[in-house]
Short mmCIF file of C-alpha atoms in Angstrom, two decimals:
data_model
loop_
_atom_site.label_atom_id
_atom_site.label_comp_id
_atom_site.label_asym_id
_atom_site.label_seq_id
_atom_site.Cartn_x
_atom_site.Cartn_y
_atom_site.Cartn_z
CA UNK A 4 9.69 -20.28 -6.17
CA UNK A 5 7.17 -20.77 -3.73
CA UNK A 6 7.07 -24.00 -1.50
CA UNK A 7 3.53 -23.64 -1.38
CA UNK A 8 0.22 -22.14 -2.82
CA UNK A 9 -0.49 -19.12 -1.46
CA UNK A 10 2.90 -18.27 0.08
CA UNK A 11 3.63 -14.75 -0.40
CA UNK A 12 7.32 -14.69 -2.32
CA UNK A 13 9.35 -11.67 -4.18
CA UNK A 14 9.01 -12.27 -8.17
CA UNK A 15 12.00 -10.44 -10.04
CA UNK A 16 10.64 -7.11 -11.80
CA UNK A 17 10.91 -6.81 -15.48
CA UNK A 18 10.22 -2.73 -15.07
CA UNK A 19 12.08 -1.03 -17.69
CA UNK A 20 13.03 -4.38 -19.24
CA UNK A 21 10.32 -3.28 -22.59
CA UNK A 22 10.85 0.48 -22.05
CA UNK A 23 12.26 0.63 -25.04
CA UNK A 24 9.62 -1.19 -27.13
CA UNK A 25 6.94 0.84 -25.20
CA UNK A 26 8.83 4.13 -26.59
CA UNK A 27 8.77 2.52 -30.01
CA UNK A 28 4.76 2.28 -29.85
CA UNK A 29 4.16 5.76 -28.26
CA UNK A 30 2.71 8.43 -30.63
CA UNK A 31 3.88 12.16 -30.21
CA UNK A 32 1.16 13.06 -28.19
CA UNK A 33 1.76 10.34 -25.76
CA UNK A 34 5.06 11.37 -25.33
CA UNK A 35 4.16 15.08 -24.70
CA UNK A 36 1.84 13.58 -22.11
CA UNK A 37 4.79 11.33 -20.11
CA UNK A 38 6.37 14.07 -19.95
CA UNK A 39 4.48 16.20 -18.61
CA UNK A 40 3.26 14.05 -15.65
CA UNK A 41 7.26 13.15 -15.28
CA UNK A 42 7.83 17.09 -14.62
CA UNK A 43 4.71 16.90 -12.15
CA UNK A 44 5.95 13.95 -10.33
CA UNK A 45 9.05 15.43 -9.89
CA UNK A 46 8.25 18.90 -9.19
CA UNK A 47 9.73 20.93 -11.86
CA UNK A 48 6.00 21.33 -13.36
CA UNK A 49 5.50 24.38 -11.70
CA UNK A 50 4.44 22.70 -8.21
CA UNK A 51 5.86 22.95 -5.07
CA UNK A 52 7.83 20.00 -4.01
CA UNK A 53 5.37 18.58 -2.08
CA UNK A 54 3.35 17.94 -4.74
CA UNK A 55 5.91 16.06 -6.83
CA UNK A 56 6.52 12.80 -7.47
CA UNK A 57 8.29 12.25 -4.28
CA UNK A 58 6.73 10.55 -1.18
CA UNK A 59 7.49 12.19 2.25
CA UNK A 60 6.57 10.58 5.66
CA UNK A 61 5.74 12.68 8.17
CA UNK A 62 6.47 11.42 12.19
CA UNK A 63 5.04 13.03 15.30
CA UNK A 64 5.74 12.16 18.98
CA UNK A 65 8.17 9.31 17.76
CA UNK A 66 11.39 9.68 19.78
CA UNK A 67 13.69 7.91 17.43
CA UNK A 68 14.14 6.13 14.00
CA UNK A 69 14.21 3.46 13.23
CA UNK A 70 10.97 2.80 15.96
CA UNK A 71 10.48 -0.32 17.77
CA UNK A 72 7.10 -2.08 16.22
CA UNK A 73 6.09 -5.31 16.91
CA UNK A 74 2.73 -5.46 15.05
CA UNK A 75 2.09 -3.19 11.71
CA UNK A 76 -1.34 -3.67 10.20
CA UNK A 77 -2.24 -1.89 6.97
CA UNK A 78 -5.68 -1.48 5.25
CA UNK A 79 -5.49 -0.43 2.24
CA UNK A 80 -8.28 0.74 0.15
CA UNK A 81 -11.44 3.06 1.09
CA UNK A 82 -13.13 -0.54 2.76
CA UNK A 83 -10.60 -1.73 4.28
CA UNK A 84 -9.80 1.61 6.00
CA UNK A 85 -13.60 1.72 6.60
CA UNK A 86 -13.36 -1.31 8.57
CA UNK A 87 -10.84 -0.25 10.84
CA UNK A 88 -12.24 3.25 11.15
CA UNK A 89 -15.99 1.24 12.43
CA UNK A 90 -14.24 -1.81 14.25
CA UNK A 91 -10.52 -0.64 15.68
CA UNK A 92 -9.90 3.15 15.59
CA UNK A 93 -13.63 3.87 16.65
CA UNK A 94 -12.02 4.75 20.19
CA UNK A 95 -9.59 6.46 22.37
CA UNK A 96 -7.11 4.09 22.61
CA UNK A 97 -5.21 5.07 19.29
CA UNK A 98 -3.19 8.71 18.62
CA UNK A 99 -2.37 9.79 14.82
CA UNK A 100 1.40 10.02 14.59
CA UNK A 101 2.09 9.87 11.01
CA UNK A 102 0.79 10.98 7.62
CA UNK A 103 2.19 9.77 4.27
CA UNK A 104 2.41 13.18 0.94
CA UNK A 105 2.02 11.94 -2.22
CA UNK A 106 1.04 13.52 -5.75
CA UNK A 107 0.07 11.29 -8.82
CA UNK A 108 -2.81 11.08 -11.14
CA UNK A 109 -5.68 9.99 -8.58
CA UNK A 110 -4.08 11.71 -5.42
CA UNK A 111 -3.50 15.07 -4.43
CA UNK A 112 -2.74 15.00 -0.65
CA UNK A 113 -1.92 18.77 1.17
CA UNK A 114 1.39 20.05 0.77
CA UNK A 115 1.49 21.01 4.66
CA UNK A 116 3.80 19.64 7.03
CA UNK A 117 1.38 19.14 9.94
CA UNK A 118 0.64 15.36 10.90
CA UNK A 119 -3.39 15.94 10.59
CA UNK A 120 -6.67 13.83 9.57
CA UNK A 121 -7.67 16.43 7.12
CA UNK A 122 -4.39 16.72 5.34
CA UNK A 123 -3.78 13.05 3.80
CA UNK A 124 -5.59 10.14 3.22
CA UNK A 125 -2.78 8.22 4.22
CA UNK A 126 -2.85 7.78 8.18
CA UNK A 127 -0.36 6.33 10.53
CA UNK A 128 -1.75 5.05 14.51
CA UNK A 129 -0.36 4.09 17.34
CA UNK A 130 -1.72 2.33 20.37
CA UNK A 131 -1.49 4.68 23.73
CA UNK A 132 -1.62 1.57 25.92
CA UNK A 133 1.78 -0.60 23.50
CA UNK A 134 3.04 2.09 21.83
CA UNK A 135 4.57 -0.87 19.12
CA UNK A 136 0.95 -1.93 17.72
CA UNK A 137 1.01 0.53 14.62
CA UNK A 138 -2.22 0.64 12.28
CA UNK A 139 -2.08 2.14 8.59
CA UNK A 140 -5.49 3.36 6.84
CA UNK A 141 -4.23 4.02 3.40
CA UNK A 142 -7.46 5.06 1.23
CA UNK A 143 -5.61 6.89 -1.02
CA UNK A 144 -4.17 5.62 -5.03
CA UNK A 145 -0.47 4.69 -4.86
CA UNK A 146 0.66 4.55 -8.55
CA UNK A 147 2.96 1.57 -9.66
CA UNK A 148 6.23 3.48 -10.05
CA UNK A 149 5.52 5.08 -6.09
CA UNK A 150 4.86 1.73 -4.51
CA UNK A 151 8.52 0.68 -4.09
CA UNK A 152 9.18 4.11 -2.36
CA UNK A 153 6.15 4.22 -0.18
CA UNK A 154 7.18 0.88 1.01
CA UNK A 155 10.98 1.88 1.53
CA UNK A 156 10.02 4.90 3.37
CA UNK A 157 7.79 3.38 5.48
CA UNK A 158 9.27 0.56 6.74
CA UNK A 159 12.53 2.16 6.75
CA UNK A 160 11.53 3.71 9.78
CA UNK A 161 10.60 0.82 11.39
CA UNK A 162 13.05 -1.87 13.11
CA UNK A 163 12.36 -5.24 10.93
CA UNK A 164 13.94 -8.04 13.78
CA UNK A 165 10.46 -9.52 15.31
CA UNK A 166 8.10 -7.16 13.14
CA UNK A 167 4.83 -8.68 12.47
CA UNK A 168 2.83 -7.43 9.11
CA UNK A 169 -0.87 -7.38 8.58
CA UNK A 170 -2.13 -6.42 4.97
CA UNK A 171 -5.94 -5.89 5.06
CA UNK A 172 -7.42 -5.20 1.54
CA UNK A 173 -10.44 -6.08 -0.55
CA UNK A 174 -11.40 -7.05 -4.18
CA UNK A 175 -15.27 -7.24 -5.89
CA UNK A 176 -16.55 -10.57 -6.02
CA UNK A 177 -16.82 -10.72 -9.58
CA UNK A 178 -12.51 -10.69 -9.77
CA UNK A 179 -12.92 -13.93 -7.70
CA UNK A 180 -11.80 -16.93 -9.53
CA UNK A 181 -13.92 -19.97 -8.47
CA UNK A 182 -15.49 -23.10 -10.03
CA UNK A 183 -18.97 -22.29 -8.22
CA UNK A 184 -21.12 -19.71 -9.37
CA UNK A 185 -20.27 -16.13 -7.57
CA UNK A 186 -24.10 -15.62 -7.27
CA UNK A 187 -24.14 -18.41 -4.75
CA UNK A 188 -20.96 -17.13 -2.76
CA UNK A 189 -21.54 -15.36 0.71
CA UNK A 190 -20.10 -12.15 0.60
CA UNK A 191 -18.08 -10.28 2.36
CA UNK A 192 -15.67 -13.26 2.88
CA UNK A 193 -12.45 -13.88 4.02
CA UNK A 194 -9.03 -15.47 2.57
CA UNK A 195 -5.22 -15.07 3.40
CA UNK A 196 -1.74 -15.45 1.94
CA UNK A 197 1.29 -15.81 4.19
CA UNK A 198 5.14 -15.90 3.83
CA UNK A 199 6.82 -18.86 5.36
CA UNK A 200 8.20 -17.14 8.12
CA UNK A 201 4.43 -16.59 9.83
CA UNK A 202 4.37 -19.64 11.82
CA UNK A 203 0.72 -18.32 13.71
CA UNK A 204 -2.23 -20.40 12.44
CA UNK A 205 -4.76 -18.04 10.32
CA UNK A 206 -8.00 -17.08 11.05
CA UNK A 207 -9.57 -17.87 7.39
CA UNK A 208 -8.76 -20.03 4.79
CA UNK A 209 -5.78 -19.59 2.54
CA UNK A 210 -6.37 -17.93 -0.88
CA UNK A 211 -6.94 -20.67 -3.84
CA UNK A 212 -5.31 -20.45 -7.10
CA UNK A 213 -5.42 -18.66 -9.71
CA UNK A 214 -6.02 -15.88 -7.45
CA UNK A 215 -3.39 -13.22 -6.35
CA UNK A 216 -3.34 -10.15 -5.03
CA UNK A 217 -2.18 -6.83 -7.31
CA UNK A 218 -0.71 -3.49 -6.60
CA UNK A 219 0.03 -2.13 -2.87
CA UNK A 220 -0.69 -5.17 -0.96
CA UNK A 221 1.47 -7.22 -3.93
CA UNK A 222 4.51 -5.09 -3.03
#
């Protein structure tokens, strides 16, 4: 339970809880279709590995795992990585040294092993001057059942003692849940949630109920 609105705290999961039910309700053709993006995700649909279900992180120029990080900021989303492609990365001080493969519905990324810009959509920097400040641009669709093992793999390379996390992501307006009128809000702006353990004051307000957040930046 959270001590506070707005703290960020791990719900249980009911996944597979109604799988059962949801079998129940499925038609035929549903079924066929499962299945056949199960055989994709995993690979035995007559794609290579790489384009399976499974999520592969890709390291270059990092000595060791797990990595000492102190700061790990992630935008995810096409604006948020937009924002740190025109305000952060828009210089020399950063070097690409990972790249995240994934294959669902909404994302195709190269089945190449080379950390590159033009193979994924899913980019991992580092700072040349404190090679522990890591950014994330993640523009491309996690699915629901990958989230879980995009997070896993990804942190699981990093040490967690003294690791600070930064989720950037965005929402339309309209999603906003607010007693004023959202014609008379001025947009872009800013709110945060925070776990307990962030002791640092924010630089915006905290998030008001009912509003969460949903998806990658949930998990």
């Amino acid at each position: 339970m959270a001590t506070f609105f707005g703290e960020v705290v791990v719900a249980p999961s009911r996944a597979g809880l109604d799988e059962e039910e949801e079998e129940r309700e499925e038609t035929p053709e549903d079924r066929e279709i499962r299945r056949e993006l199960e055989k994709k995700r995993s690979g035995r649909g007559g794609g290579s590995a790489a384009e399976g279900g499974e999520i592969d992180v890709l390291w270059s120029g990092v000595a060791q795992e797990p990595f000492v990080c102190s700061r790990f900021i992630v935008a995810i989303g096409r604006n948020a990585a937009a924002f740190l492609s025109s305000f952060i990365l828009d210089s020399v001080c950063w070097e690409v040294v990972g790249v995240v493969k994934l294959w669902n519905e909404w994302c195709r990324t190269s089945s190449t092993t080379n950390v590159l810009p033009t193979d994924s959509f899913c980019l991992f920097y580092r700072l040349i001057s404190d090679p522990t400040v890591l950014l994330c641009q993640c523009s491309c669709y996690v699915a629901e059942d990958q989230q879980f093992q995009w997070l896993e793999k990804v942190f699981g390379s990093m040490q967690k003692e003294g690791l600070q996390v930064t989720i950037l992501s965005t929402c339309p307006v309209a999603d906003y849940k607010t007693q004023e009128s959202t014609l008379t809000l001025a947009s872009p702006f800013l709110k945060a949630l925070k776990t307990k353990e962030f002791q640092e004051q924010v630089c915006c307000p905290l998030l008001e109920q009912p509003n969460i957040v949903r998806d990658l930046p949930a998990a």
